[in-house]
PDB file of C-alpha atoms in Angstrom:
ATOM      1  CA  MET A   1       0.000   0.000   0.000  1.00 57.00           C
ATOM      2  CA  THR A   2       1.064   3.521  -0.622  1.00 66.00           C
ATOM      3  CA  ASP A   3       1.773   5.791   2.329  1.00 91.00           C
ATOM      4  CA  LYS A   4      -1.209   7.989   1.394  1.00 93.00           C
ATOM      5  CA  LEU A   5      -3.575   5.009   1.276  1.00 93.00           C
ATOM      6  CA  THR A   6      -2.244   3.678   4.580  1.00 94.00           C
ATOM      7  CA  ASP A   7      -2.787   7.104   6.144  1.00 93.00           C
ATOM      8  CA  GLN A   8      -6.342   7.216   4.789  1.00 93.00           C
ATOM      9  CA  LEU A   9      -7.145   3.741   6.110  1.00 95.00           C
ATOM     10  CA  ASP A  10      -5.543   4.531   9.464  1.00 94.00           C
ATOM     11  CA  ALA A  11      -7.666   7.686   9.735  1.00 94.00           C
ATOM     12  CA  ALA A  12     -10.915   5.686   9.592  1.00 96.00           C
ATOM     13  CA  VAL A  13     -12.617   5.204  12.956  1.00 97.00           C
ATOM     14  CA  PHE A  14     -14.253   1.785  12.855  1.00 97.00           C
ATOM     15  CA  SER A  15     -16.864   0.646  15.379  1.00 97.00           C
ATOM     16  CA  ASP A  16     -16.125  -2.103  17.905  1.00 97.00           C
ATOM     17  CA  ASP A  17     -17.189  -4.683  15.315  1.00 96.00           C
ATOM     18  CA  GLY A  18     -14.684  -3.252  12.824  1.00 97.00           C
ATOM     19  CA  LEU A  19     -17.231  -1.585  10.566  1.00 98.00           C
ATOM     20  CA  LEU A  20     -17.785   1.884   9.178  1.00 97.00           C
ATOM     21  CA  PRO A  21     -21.147   3.080   7.804  1.00 98.00           C
ATOM     22  CA  ALA A  22     -20.927   4.251   4.196  1.00 98.00           C
ATOM     23  CA  VAL A  23     -23.603   6.573   2.830  1.00 98.00           C
ATOM     24  CA  ILE A  24     -23.873   6.153  -0.923  1.00 98.00           C
ATOM     25  CA  GLN A  25     -24.993   9.225  -2.872  1.00 98.00           C
ATOM     26  CA  GLN A  26     -25.562   9.831  -6.593  1.00 98.00           C
ATOM     27  CA  TRP A  27     -22.811  12.290  -7.500  1.00 98.00           C
ATOM     28  CA  ASP A  28     -24.767  14.613  -9.805  1.00 97.00           C
ATOM     29  CA  THR A  29     -28.247  14.741  -8.213  1.00 97.00           C
ATOM     30  CA  ARG A  30     -27.012  14.350  -4.597  1.00 97.00           C
ATOM     31  CA  GLU A  31     -29.783  11.786  -4.047  1.00 96.00           C
ATOM     32  CA  VAL A  32     -29.027   9.400  -1.156  1.00 97.00           C
ATOM     33  CA  LEU A  33     -29.148   5.900  -2.592  1.00 97.00           C
ATOM     34  CA  MET A  34     -28.303   3.556   0.255  1.00 97.00           C
ATOM     35  CA  LEU A  35     -26.258   2.834   3.351  1.00 97.00           C
ATOM     36  CA  GLY A  36     -23.773  -0.011   3.487  1.00 97.00           C
ATOM     37  CA  TRP A  37     -21.023  -1.197   5.805  1.00 98.00           C
ATOM     38  CA  MET A  38     -17.298  -1.386   5.160  1.00 98.00           C
ATOM     39  CA  ASN A  39     -14.455  -2.903   7.088  1.00 98.00           C
ATOM     40  CA  ARG A  40     -10.872  -1.818   6.461  1.00 98.00           C
ATOM     41  CA  GLU A  41     -10.423  -4.129   3.472  1.00 98.00           C
ATOM     42  CA  ALA A  42     -13.723  -3.075   1.851  1.00 98.00           C
ATOM     43  CA  LEU A  43     -12.679   0.547   2.274  1.00 98.00           C
ATOM     44  CA  ARG A  44      -9.288  -0.213   0.713  1.00 97.00           C
ATOM     45  CA  ARG A  45     -10.946  -1.955  -2.243  1.00 97.00           C
ATOM     46  CA  THR A  46     -13.360   0.943  -2.728  1.00 98.00           C
ATOM     47  CA  LEU A  47     -10.584   3.546  -2.665  1.00 97.00           C
ATOM     48  CA  THR A  48      -8.314   1.626  -5.038  1.00 97.00           C
ATOM     49  CA  SER A  49     -10.673  -0.029  -7.539  1.00 97.00           C
ATOM     50  CA  GLY A  50     -13.156   2.654  -8.581  1.00 97.00           C
ATOM     51  CA  ARG A  51     -16.086   0.388  -7.612  1.00 97.00           C
ATOM     52  CA  VAL A  52     -17.869   0.277  -4.247  1.00 97.00           C
ATOM     53  CA  THR A  53     -17.197  -2.791  -2.099  1.00 97.00           C
ATOM     54  CA  PHE A  54     -19.111  -3.552   1.100  1.00 97.00           C
ATOM     55  CA  TRP A  55     -18.847  -6.041   3.938  1.00 97.00           C
ATOM     56  CA  SER A  56     -22.031  -8.092   4.266  1.00 94.00           C
ATOM     57  CA  ARG A  57     -22.918  -8.413   7.928  1.00 93.00           C
ATOM     58  CA  SER A  58     -25.393 -11.227   7.234  1.00 92.00           C
ATOM     59  CA  ARG A  59     -23.214 -13.292   4.894  1.00 93.00           C
ATOM     60  CA  GLN A  60     -19.892 -12.328   6.498  1.00 93.00           C
ATOM     61  CA  GLU A  61     -18.265 -11.729   3.114  1.00 94.00           C
ATOM     62  CA  PHE A  62     -17.291  -8.946   0.733  1.00 96.00           C
ATOM     63  CA  TRP A  63     -19.671  -7.917  -2.006  1.00 94.00           C
ATOM     64  CA  ARG A  64     -19.071  -5.496  -4.792  1.00 95.00           C
ATOM     65  CA  LYS A  65     -22.212  -3.694  -5.823  1.00 88.00           C
ATOM     66  CA  GLY A  66     -23.321  -4.821  -9.276  1.00 88.00           C
ATOM     67  CA  ASP A  67     -21.285  -8.003  -9.668  1.00 91.00           C
ATOM     68  CA  THR A  68     -24.425 -10.165  -9.815  1.00 89.00           C
ATOM     69  CA  SER A  69     -27.144  -7.599 -10.596  1.00 90.00           C
ATOM     70  CA  GLY A  70     -25.292  -5.394 -13.076  1.00 91.00           C
ATOM     71  CA  HIS A  71     -26.362  -2.377 -10.974  1.00 93.00           C
ATOM     72  CA  ALA A  72     -22.848  -1.117 -10.359  1.00 96.00           C
ATOM     73  CA  GLN A  73     -21.641   1.897  -8.421  1.00 97.00           C
ATOM     74  CA  TYR A  74     -18.696   3.756  -9.929  1.00 98.00           C
ATOM     75  CA  VAL A  75     -16.845   5.884  -7.387  1.00 98.00           C
ATOM     76  CA  GLN A  76     -16.672   9.616  -8.124  1.00 98.00           C
ATOM     77  CA  SER A  77     -15.407  10.727  -4.696  1.00 98.00           C
ATOM     78  CA  ALA A  78     -15.099   9.540  -1.112  1.00 98.00           C
ATOM     79  CA  ALA A  79     -14.846  11.561   2.094  1.00 98.00           C
ATOM     80  CA  PHE A  80     -14.984  10.988   5.823  1.00 98.00           C
ATOM     81  CA  ASP A  81     -17.247  13.030   8.068  1.00 98.00           C
ATOM     82  CA  CYS A  82     -15.700  15.322  10.692  1.00 97.00           C
ATOM     83  CA  ASP A  83     -15.086  12.405  13.098  1.00 97.00           C
ATOM     84  CA  SER A  84     -13.844   9.982  10.402  1.00 97.00           C
ATOM     85  CA  ASP A  85     -16.422   7.447  11.603  1.00 98.00           C
ATOM     86  CA  THR A  86     -18.790   7.706   8.626  1.00 98.00           C
ATOM     87  CA  LEU A  87     -17.964   7.652   4.939  1.00 98.00           C
ATOM     88  CA  LEU A  88     -19.746   9.478   2.125  1.00 98.00           C
ATOM     89  CA  VAL A  89     -19.177   7.880  -1.261  1.00 98.00           C
ATOM     90  CA  GLN A  90     -20.458   9.747  -4.281  1.00 98.00           C
ATOM     91  CA  VAL A  91     -21.086   7.373  -7.165  1.00 98.00           C
ATOM     92  CA  ASP A  92     -22.374   7.101 -10.672  1.00 98.00           C
ATOM     93  CA  GLN A  93     -25.122   4.506 -10.116  1.00 97.00           C
ATOM     94  CA  VAL A  94     -26.064   2.130 -12.921  1.00 96.00           C
ATOM     95  CA  GLY A  95     -29.587   0.753 -12.462  1.00 94.00           C
ATOM     96  CA  ALA A  96     -31.282   0.258  -9.110  1.00 95.00           C
ATOM     97  CA  ALA A  97     -29.288   0.875  -5.938  1.00 95.00           C
ATOM     98  CA  CYS A  98     -31.560  -1.193  -3.687  1.00 92.00           C
ATOM     99  CA  HIS A  99     -31.616  -4.992  -3.598  1.00 88.00           C
ATOM    100  CA  THR A 100     -35.437  -4.766  -3.875  1.00 89.00           C
ATOM    101  CA  GLY A 101     -35.063  -3.255  -7.335  1.00 90.00           C
ATOM    102  CA  THR A 102     -36.017   0.302  -6.381  1.00 92.00           C
ATOM    103  CA  HIS A 103     -33.902   3.246  -7.454  1.00 92.00           C
ATOM    104  CA  THR A 104     -32.902   4.018  -3.850  1.00 95.00           C
ATOM    105  CA  CYS A 105     -33.285   2.088  -0.628  1.00 94.00           C
ATOM    106  CA  PHE A 106     -35.478   4.947   0.589  1.00 92.00           C
ATOM    107  CA  ASP A 107     -38.109   4.901  -2.198  1.00 89.00           C
ATOM    108  CA  GLY A 108     -41.653   4.579  -0.865  1.00 84.00           C
ATOM    109  CA  ARG A 109     -40.628   4.597   2.776  1.00 82.00           C
ATOM    110  CA  ASP A 110     -41.667   8.099   3.865  1.00 88.00           C
ATOM    111  CA  LEU A 111     -42.730   8.003   7.524  1.00 91.00           C
ATOM    112  CA  GLY A 112     -44.943  11.070   7.263  1.00 91.00           C
ATOM    113  CA  ALA A 113     -43.031  13.053   9.867  1.00 94.00           C
ATOM    114  CA  ILE A 114     -44.373  16.461  10.798  1.00 93.00           C
ATOM    115  CA  THR A 115     -42.308  19.070   9.011  1.00 93.00           C
ATOM    116  CA  MET A 116     -41.624  22.715   9.775  1.00 94.00           C
ATOM    117  CA  ASP A 117     -40.309  25.711   7.942  1.00 94.00           C
ATOM    118  CA  ARG A 118     -37.298  27.412   9.426  1.00 92.00           C
ATOM    119  CA  PRO A 119     -38.263  30.530  11.436  1.00 93.00           C
ATOM    120  CA  MET A 120     -37.739  33.816   9.638  1.00 91.00           C
ATOM    121  CA  GLU A 121     -35.105  35.989  11.274  1.00 84.00           C
TER     122      GLU A 121
END
């Protein structure tokens, strides 16, 4: 690994189970597509391959988005949040992002929360 990549991986703050949440966002529309989990190796693969790789908590294995479905995510940028414990990956999404076949994992799941306008100052 390069020194820069090692520094980037070392900067990540993983949870006690060794995982980091990764918010996946369409790069041009800024639409939030999904949330996945990465361990250090999945993060390394994502940063070095140009395709998003996750760690499957249920199957206990790596999975690269699109390898079986064809609905690939091509990395456009990646950034940590201010605490380096959450990752934002902006992608060019091909096809559906959700395993259910919907465009995003949030389609049709509005909870109907009460909303407010910001007070005028």
